CSV table of C-alpha atoms in Angstrom, one decimal:
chain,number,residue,atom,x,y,z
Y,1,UNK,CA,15.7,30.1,-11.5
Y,2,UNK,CA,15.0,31.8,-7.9
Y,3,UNK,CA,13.0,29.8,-5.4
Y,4,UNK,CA,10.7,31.2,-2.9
Y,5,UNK,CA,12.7,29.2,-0.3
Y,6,UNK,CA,16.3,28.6,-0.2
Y,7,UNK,CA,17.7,25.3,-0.4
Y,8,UNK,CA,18.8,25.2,3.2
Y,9,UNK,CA,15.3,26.5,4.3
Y,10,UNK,CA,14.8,22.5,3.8
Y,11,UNK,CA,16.5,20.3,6.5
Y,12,UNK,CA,16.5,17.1,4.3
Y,13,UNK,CA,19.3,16.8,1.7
Y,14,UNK,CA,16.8,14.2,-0.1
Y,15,UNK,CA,14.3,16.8,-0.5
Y,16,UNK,CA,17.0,19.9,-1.6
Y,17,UNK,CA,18.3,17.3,-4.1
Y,18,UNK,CA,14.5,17.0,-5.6
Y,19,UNK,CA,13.8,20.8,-5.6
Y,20,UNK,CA,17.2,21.5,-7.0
Y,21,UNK,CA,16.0,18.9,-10.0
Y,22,UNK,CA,12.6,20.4,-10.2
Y,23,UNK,CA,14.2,24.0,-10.4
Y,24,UNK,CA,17.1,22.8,-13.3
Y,25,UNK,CA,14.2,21.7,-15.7
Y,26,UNK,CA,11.8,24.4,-17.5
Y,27,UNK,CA,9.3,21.9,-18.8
Y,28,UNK,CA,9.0,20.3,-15.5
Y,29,UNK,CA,8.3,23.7,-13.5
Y,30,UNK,CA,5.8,23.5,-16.7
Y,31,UNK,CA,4.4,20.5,-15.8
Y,32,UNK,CA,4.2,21.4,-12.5
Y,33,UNK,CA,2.0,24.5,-12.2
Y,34,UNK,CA,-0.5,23.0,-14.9
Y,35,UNK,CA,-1.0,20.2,-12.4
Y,36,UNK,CA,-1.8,22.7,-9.2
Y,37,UNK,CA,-3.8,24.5,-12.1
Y,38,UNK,CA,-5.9,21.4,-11.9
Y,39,UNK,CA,-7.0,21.3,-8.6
Y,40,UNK,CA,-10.7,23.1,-8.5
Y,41,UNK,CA,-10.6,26.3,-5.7
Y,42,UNK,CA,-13.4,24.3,-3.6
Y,43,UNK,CA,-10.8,21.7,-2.7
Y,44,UNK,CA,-8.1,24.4,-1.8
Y,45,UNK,CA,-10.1,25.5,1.2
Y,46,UNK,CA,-8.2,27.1,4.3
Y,47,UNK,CA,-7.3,24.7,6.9
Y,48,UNK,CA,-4.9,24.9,9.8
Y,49,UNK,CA,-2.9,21.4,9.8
Y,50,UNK,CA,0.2,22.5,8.0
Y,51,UNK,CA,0.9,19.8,5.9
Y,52,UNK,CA,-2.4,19.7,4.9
Y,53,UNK,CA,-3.6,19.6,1.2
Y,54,UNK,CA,-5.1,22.5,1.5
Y,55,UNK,CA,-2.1,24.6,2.0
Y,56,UNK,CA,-0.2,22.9,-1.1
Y,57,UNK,CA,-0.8,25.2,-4.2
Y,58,UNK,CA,2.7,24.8,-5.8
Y,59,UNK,CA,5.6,23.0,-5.7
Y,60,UNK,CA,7.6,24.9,-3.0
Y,61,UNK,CA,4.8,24.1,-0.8
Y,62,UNK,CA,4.9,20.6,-1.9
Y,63,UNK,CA,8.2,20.0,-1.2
Y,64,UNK,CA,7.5,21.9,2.2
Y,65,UNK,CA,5.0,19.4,3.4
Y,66,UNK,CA,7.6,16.5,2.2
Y,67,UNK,CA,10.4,18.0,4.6
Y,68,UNK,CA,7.7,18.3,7.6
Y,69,UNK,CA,6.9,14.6,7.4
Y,70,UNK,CA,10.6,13.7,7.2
Y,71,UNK,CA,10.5,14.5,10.8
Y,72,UNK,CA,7.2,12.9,11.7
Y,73,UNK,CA,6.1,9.8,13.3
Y,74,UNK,CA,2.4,8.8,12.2
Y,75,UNK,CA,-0.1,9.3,15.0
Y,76,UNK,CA,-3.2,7.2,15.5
Y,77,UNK,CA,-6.3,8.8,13.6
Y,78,UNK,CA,-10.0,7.2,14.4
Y,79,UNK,CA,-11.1,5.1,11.2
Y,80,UNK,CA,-14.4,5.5,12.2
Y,81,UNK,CA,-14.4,9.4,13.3
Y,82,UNK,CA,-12.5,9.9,10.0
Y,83,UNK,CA,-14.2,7.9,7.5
Y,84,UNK,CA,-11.3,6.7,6.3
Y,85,UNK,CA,-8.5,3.9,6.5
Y,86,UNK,CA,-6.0,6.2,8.2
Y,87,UNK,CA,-3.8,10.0,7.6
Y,88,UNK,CA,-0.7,8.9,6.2
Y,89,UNK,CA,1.3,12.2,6.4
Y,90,UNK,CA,3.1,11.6,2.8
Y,91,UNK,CA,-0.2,10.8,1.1
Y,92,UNK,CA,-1.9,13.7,2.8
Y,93,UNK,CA,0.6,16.1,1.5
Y,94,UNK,CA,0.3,14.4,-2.3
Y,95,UNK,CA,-3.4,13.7,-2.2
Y,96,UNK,CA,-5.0,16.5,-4.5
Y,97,UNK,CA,-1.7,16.8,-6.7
Y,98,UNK,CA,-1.8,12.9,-7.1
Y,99,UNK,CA,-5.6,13.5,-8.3
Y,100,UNK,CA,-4.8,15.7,-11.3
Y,101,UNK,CA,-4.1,14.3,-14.4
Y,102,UNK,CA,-0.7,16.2,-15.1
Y,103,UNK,CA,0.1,15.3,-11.2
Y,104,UNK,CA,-0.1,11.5,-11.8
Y,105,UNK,CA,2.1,12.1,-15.5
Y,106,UNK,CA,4.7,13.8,-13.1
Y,107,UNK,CA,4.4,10.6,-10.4
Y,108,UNK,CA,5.2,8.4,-13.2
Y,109,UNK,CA,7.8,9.8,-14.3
Y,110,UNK,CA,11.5,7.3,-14.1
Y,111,UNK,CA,13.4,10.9,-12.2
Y,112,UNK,CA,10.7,12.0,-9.8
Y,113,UNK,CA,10.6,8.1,-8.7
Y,114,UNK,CA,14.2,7.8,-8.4
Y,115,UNK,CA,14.2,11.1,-6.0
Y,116,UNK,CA,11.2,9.6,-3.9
Y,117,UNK,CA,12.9,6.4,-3.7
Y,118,UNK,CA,15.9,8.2,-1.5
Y,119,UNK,CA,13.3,10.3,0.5
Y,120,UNK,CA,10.8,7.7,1.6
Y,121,UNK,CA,14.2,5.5,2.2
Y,122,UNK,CA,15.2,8.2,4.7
Y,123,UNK,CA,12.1,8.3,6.5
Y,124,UNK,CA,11.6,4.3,6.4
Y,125,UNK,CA,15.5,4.5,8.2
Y,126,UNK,CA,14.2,7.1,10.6
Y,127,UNK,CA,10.7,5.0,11.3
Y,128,UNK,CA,12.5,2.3,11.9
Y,129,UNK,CA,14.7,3.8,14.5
Y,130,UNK,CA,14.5,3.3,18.4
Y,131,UNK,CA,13.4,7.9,18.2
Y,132,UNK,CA,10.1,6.9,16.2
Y,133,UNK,CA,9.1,4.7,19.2
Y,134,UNK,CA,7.7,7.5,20.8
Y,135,UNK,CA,4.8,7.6,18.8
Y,136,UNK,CA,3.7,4.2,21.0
Y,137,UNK,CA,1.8,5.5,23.7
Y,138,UNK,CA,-1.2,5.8,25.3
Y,139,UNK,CA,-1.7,9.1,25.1
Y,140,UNK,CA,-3.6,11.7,22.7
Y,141,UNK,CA,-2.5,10.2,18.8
Y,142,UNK,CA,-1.0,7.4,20.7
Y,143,UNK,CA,-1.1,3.9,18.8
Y,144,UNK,CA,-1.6,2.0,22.4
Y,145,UNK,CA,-4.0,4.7,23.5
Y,146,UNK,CA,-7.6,3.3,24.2
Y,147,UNK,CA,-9.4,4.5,21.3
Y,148,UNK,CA,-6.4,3.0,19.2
Y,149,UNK,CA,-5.8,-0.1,21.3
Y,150,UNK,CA,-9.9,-0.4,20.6
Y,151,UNK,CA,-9.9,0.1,16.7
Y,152,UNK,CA,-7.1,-2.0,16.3
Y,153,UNK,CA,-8.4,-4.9,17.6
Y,154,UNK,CA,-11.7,-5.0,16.3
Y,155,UNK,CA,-9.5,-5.1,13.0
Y,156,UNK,CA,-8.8,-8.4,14.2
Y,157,UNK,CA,-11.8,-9.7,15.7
Y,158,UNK,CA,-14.4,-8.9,13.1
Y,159,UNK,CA,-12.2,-10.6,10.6
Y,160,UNK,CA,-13.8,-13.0,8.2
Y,161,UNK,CA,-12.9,-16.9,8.4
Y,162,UNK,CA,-12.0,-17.0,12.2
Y,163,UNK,CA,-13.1,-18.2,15.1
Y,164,UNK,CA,-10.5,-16.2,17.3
Y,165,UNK,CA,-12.1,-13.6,19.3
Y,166,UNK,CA,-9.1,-12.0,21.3
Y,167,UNK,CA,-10.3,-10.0,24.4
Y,168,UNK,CA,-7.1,-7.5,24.1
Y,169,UNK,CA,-5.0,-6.4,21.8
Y,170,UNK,CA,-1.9,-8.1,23.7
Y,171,UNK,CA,-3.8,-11.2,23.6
Y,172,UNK,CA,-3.9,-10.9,19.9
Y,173,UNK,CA,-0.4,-9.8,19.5
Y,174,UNK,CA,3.5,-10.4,20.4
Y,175,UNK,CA,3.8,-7.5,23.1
Y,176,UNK,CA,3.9,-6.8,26.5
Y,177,UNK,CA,1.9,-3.6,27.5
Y,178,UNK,CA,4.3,-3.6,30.7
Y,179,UNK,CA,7.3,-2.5,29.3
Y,180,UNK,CA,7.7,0.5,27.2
Y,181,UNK,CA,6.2,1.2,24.0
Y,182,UNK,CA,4.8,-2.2,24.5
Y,183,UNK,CA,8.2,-3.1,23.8
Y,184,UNK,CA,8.0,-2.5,20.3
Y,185,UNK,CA,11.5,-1.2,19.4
Y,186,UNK,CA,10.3,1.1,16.7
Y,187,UNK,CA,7.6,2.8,15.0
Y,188,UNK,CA,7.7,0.4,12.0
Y,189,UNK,CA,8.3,-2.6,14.6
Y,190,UNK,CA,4.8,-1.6,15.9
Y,191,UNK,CA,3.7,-1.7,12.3
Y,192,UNK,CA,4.8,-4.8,11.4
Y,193,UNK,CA,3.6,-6.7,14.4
Y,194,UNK,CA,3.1,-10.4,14.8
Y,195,UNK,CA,-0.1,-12.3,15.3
Y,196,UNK,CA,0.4,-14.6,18.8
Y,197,UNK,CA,0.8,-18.6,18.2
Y,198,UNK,CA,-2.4,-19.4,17.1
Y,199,UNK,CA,-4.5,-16.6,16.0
Y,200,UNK,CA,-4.6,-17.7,12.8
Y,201,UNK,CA,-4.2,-20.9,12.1
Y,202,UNK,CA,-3.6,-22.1,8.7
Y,203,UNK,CA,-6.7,-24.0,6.8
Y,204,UNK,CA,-6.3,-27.1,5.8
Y,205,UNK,CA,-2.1,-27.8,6.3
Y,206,UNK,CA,-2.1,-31.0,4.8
Y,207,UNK,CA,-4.3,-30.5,1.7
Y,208,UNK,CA,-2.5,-29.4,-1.5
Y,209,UNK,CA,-5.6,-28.6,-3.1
Y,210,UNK,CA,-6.6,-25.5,-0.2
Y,211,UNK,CA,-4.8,-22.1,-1.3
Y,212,UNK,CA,-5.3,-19.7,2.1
Y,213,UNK,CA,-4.9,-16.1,2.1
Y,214,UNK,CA,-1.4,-14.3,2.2
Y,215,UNK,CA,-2.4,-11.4,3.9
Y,216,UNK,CA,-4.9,-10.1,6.6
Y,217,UNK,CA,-7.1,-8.0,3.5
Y,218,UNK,CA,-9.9,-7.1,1.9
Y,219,UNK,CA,-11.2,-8.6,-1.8
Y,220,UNK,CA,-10.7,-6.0,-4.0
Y,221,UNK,CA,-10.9,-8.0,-7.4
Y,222,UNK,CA,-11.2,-11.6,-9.6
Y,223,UNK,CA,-10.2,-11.3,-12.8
Y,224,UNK,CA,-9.8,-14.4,-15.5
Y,225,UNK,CA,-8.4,-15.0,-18.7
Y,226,UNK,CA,-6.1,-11.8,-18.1
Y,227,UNK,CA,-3.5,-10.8,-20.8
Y,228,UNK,CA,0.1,-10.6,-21.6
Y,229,UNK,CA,-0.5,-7.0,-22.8
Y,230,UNK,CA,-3.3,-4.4,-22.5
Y,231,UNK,CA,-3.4,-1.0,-22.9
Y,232,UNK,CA,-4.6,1.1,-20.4
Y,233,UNK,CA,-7.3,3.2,-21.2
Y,234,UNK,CA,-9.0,7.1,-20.4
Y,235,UNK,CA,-12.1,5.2,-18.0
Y,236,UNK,CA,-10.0,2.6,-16.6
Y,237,UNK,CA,-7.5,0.6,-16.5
Y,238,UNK,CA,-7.4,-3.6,-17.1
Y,239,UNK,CA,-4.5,-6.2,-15.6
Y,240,UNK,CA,-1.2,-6.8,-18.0
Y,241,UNK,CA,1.2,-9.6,-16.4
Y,242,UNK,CA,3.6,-8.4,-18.8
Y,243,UNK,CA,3.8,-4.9,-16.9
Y,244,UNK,CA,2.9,-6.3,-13.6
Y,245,UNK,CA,6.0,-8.4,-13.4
Y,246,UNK,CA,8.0,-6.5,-15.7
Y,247,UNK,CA,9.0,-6.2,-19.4
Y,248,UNK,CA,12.6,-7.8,-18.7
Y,249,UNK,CA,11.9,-11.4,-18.8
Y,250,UNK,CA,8.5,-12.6,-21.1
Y,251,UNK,CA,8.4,-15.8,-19.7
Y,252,UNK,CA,7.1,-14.7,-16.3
Y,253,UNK,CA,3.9,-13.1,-17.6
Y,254,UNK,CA,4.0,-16.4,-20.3
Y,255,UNK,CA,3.7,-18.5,-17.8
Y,256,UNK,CA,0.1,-16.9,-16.2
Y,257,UNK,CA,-0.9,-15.4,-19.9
Y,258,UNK,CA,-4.8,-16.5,-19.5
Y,259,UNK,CA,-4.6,-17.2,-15.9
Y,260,UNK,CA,-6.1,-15.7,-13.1
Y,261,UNK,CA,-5.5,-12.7,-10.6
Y,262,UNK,CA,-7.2,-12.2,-7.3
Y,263,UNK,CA,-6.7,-8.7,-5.9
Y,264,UNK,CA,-7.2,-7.8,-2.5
Y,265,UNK,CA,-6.0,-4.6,-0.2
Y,266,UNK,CA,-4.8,-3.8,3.5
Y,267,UNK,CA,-5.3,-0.5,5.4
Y,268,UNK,CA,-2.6,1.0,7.6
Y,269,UNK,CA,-4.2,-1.2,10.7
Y,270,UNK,CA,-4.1,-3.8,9.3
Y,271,UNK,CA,-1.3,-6.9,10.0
Y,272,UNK,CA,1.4,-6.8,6.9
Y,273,UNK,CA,2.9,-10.1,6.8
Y,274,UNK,CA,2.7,-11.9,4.3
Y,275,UNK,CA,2.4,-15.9,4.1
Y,276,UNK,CA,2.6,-18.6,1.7
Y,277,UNK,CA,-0.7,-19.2,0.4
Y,278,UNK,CA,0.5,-22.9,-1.0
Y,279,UNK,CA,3.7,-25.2,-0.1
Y,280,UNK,CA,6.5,-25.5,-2.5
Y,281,UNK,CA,9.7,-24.0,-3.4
Y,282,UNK,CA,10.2,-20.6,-4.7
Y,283,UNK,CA,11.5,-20.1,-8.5
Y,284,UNK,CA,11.8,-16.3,-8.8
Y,285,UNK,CA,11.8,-13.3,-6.5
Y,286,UNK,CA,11.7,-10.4,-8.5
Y,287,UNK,CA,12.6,-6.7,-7.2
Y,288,UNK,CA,10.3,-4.5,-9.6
Y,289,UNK,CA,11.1,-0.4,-9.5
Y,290,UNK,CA,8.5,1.6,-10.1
Y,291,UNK,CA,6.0,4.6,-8.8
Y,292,UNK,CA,5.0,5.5,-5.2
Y,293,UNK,CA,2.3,8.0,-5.7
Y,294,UNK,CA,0.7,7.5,-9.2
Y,295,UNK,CA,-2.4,7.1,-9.1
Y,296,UNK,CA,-5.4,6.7,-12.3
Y,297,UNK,CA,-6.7,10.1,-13.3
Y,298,UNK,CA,-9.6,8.9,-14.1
Y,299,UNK,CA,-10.7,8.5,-10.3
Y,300,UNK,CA,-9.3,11.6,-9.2
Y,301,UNK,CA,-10.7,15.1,-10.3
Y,302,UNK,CA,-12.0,13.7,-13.9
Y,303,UNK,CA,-14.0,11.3,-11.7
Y,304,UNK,CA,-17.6,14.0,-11.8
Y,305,UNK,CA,-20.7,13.0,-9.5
Y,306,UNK,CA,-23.4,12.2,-11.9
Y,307,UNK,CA,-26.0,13.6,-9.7
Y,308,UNK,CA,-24.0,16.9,-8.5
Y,309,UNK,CA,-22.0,17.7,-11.5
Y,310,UNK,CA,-19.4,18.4,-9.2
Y,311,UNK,CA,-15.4,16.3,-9.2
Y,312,UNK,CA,-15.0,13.4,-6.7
Y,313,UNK,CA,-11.5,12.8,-6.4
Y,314,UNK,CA,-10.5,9.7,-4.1
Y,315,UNK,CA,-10.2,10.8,-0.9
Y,316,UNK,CA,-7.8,8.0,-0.2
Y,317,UNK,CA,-5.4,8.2,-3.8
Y,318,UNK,CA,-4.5,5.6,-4.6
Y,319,UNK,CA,-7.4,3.0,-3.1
Y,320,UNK,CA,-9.6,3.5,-6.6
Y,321,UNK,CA,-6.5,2.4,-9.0
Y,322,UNK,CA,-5.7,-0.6,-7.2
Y,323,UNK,CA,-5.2,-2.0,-10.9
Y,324,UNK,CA,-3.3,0.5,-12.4
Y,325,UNK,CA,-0.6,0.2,-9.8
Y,326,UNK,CA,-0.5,-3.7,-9.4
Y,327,UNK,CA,1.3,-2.5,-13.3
Y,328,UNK,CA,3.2,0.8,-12.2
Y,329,UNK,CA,3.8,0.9,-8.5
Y,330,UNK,CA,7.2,-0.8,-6.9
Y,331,UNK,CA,6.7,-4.0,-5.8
Y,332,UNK,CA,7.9,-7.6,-5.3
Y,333,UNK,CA,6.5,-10.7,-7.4
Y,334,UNK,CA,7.3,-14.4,-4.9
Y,335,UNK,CA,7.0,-17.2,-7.5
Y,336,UNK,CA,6.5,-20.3,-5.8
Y,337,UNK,CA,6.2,-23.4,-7.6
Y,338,UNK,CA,3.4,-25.5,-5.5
Y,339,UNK,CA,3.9,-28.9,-4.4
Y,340,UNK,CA,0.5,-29.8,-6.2
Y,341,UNK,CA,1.1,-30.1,-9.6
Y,342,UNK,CA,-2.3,-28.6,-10.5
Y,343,UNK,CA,-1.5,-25.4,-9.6
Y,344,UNK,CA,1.8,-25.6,-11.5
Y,345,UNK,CA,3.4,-22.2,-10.2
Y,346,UNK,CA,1.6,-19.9,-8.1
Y,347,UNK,CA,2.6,-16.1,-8.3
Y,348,UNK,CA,2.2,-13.5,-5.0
Y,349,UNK,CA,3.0,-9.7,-6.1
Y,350,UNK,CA,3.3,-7.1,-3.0
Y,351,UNK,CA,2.3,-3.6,-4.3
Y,352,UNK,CA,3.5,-0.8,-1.9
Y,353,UNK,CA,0.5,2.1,-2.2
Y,354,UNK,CA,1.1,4.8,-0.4
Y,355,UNK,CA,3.9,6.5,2.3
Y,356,UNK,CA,7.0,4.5,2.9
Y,357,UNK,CA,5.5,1.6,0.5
Y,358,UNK,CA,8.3,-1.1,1.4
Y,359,UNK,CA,7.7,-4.4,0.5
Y,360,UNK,CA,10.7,-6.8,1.3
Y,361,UNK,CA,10.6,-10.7,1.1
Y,362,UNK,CA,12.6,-13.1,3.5
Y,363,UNK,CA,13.1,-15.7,0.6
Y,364,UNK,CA,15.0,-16.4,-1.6
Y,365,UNK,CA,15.4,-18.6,-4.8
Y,366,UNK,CA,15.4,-22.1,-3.8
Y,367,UNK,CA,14.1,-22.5,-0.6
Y,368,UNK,CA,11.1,-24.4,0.4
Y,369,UNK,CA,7.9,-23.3,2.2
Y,370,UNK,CA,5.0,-24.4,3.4
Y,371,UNK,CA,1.6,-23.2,3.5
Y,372,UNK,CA,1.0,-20.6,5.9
Y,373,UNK,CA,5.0,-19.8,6.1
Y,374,UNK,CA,6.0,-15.9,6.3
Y,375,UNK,CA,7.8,-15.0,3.3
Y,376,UNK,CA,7.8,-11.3,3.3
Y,377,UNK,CA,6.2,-7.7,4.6
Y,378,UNK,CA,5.2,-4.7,4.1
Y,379,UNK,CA,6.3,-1.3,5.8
Y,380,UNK,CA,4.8,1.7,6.4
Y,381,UNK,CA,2.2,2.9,4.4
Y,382,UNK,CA,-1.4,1.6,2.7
Y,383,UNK,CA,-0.8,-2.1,0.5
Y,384,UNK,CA,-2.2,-4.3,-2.0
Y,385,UNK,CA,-1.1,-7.7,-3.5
Y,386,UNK,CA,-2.4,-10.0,-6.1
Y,387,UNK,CA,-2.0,-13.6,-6.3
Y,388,UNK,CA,-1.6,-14.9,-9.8
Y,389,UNK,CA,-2.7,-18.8,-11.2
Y,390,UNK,CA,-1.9,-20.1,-14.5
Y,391,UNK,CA,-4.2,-20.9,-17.1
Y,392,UNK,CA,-6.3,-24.3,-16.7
Y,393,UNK,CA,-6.2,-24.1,-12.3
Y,394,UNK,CA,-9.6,-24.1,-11.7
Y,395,UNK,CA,-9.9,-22.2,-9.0
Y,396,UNK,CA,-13.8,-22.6,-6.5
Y,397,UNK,CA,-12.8,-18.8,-4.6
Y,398,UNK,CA,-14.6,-18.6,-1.4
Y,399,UNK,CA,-18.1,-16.8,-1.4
Y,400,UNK,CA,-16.7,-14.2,1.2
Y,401,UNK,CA,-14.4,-12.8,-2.0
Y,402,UNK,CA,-18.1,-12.2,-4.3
Y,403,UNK,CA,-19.7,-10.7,-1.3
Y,404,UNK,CA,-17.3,-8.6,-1.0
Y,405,UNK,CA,-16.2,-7.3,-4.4
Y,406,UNK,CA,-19.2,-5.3,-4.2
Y,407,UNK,CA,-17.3,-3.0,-2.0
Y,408,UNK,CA,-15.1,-0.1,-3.0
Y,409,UNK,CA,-12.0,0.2,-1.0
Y,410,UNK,CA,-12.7,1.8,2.8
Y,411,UNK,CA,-12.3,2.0,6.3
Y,412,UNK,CA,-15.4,-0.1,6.8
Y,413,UNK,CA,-14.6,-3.1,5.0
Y,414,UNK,CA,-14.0,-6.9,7.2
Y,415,UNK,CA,-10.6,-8.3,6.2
Y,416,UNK,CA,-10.3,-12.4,5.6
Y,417,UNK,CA,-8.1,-13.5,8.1
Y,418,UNK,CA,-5.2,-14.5,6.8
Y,419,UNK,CA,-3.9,-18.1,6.6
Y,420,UNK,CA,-7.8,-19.0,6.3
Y,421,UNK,CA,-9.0,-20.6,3.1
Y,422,UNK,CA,-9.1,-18.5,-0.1
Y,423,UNK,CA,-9.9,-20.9,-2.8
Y,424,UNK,CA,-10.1,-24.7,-3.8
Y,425,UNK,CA,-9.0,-26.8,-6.9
């Protein structure tokens, strides 16, 4: 079949290699124009950032806006001029296709994941490169400009369950704002920065019954007595341990079957390490493929304003099916059995959302950690982790996580520090 551009008119061999799959199958250039078909007119207004959402009506443009970003480095965007978390370039490009329902059966599928994976590989290599380092500055869309230096730490300041009130962002953070790029060697070295000694120290060290909080986030849910299997259904979607840590090996989701999992989220300013929320020795670390840009129709253009009539897709795809993907998405399960036999084993999963959606853990099998330890991080891109319990740990969760469940994923939400405590036996 002809294309409307030519395979070289793409500069990323990743990218020719997806159109040329894309252009070999009839049902999927099917499946493809029913999902732009899906998008209403209203949200395919003009606009003049060309890799925009509003300038991707079919898959040639689609791909287009994939190339582009190949060869970006994110800039900063205001939060709070925005109203949002931040404008991933990859998400933007996705976000109305991702909101369709025949968009998100195309995300899932096994070979439009496998043809992601080697593209947002290629972009993770070139974001982690010394080149993407220029993207640190204090100019315009700088990420050590003032209005960035500024949003990013109040990030850290306003955090829940800490006393530290940094007065800089270098005071908060392993840098040094006299060399250049603030010596951060790459884009996603910026990204996955370190706290300084001491910002946040780790509740309770010596008490096995204190779980803290693996990651610098925001409560997104508490769920109990959650099943081996559930089916997902047209208003929503419920937790399955058997899909969240995958259908190869039973006895993992056995293990929690009628447990508990806390859900909580992390914007793109966030910090992406993650820590040990309880000492022991790891049992499992489980690489789980899966999707990078599904997201739950129901939330997307199905989702209709009660008062207005009118769709309300989220603006942000995928922050409203934080559930859906802690079962779909690719991710990485830490199984750590705690020192505290009470809590028998405790299980962290690391759900890439959105971009690059990297998450890569720095243990292995066997070793020992203790609470508060980094085990792993995330790279580029918007991220979400659950922590699971098995049945019969009763778990007192701080009254930070009820206040704010009330909240739906955004920009204006106060992370708990992390490292500070989460729950009690």
């Amino acid at each position: 079949m002809d294309s409307m551009f030519c395979l070289d008119h793409r500069q990323d061999p990743t990218v020719q290699s997806l159109q040329r799959h894309i252009e070999s199958d009839a049902e999927l250039m099917h499946l493809f124009a029913k999902a732009f078909s899906e998008i209403p007119d209203e949200f395919l207004a003009g606009s003049n950032n060309i890799i925009g959402p509003a300038n991707v009506r079919d898959y040639n443009s689609l791909l287009d806006g994939i190339d582009r970003v190949l060869g970006i480095v994110p800039s900063w965007t205001s939060a709070v001029e925005k109203q949002c978390v931040i404008a991933c370039p990859m998400n933007e490009v996705l976000i109305w296709f991702m909101n369709t329902r025949t968009g998100s059966q195309i995300l899932s599928r096994r070979d439009i994941n496998a043809h992601f994976q080697a593209i947002l590989q290629k972009w993770g290599h070139y974001l982690s490169s010394p080149a993407s380092a220029k993207a640190i500055h204090k100019g315009n869309g700088g990420w050590v400009s003032e209005g960035a230096l500024s949003e990013l730490l109040d990030v850290v300041v306003n955090a829940h369950n800490t006393s530290f009130r940094p007065a800089s962002f270098e005071e908060a953070f392993i840098c040094d704002p006299a060399l250049p790029h603030y010596g951060f060697r790459s884009w996603d070295d910026f990204f996955t920065r370190q706290f300084r000694p001491g910002a946040r120290p780790v509740a309770a060290p010596e008490d096995e019954r204190i779980i803290t909080n693996p990651c610098e986030s925001q409560p997104f849910a508490l769920v109990r007595n959650v099943p081996a299997h559930a089916h997902f259904s047209l208003k929503g979607t419920v937790y399955s341990l058997q899909d969240m840590l995958g259908r190869d090996d039973e006895a993992h989701a056995a293990r929690f079957t009628g447990g508990t999992v806390y859900q909580a989220w992390l914007s793109a300013f966030s910090y992406h390490r993650w820590h040990a929320p309880v000492s022991g020795t790891v049992v499992k670390v489980i690489q789980l493929k899966g999707t990078y840009f599904a997201a739950d129709p129901s939330k997307g253009f199905e989702n209709i304003d009660p008062d207005t009539g009118a769709p309300c897709p989220d603006r942000q795809a995928p922050d409203l099916s934080l559930q859906l993907i802690s079962s779909i998405a690719t991710r990485t399960a830490v199984l750590i059995r705690a020192d505290n036999p009470a809590l028998g084993v405790v299980g962290f999963l690391a759900i890439g959302m959105a971009d690059v959606s990297s998450c890569v853990a720095t243990v292995a099998v066997g070793d020992r950690v203790v609470k508060g330890q980094e085990i792993g991080s995330f790279h580029y891109g918007g991220s979400t982790f659950c922590l699971l319990f098995e049945p019969g740990v009763n778990l007192t969760f701080s009254p930070l996580i009820g206040e704010s469940l009330a909240q739906e994923p955004g920009y204006e939400g106060r992370c708990i520090a992390v490292n500070s405590q989460l729950a009690s036996l």
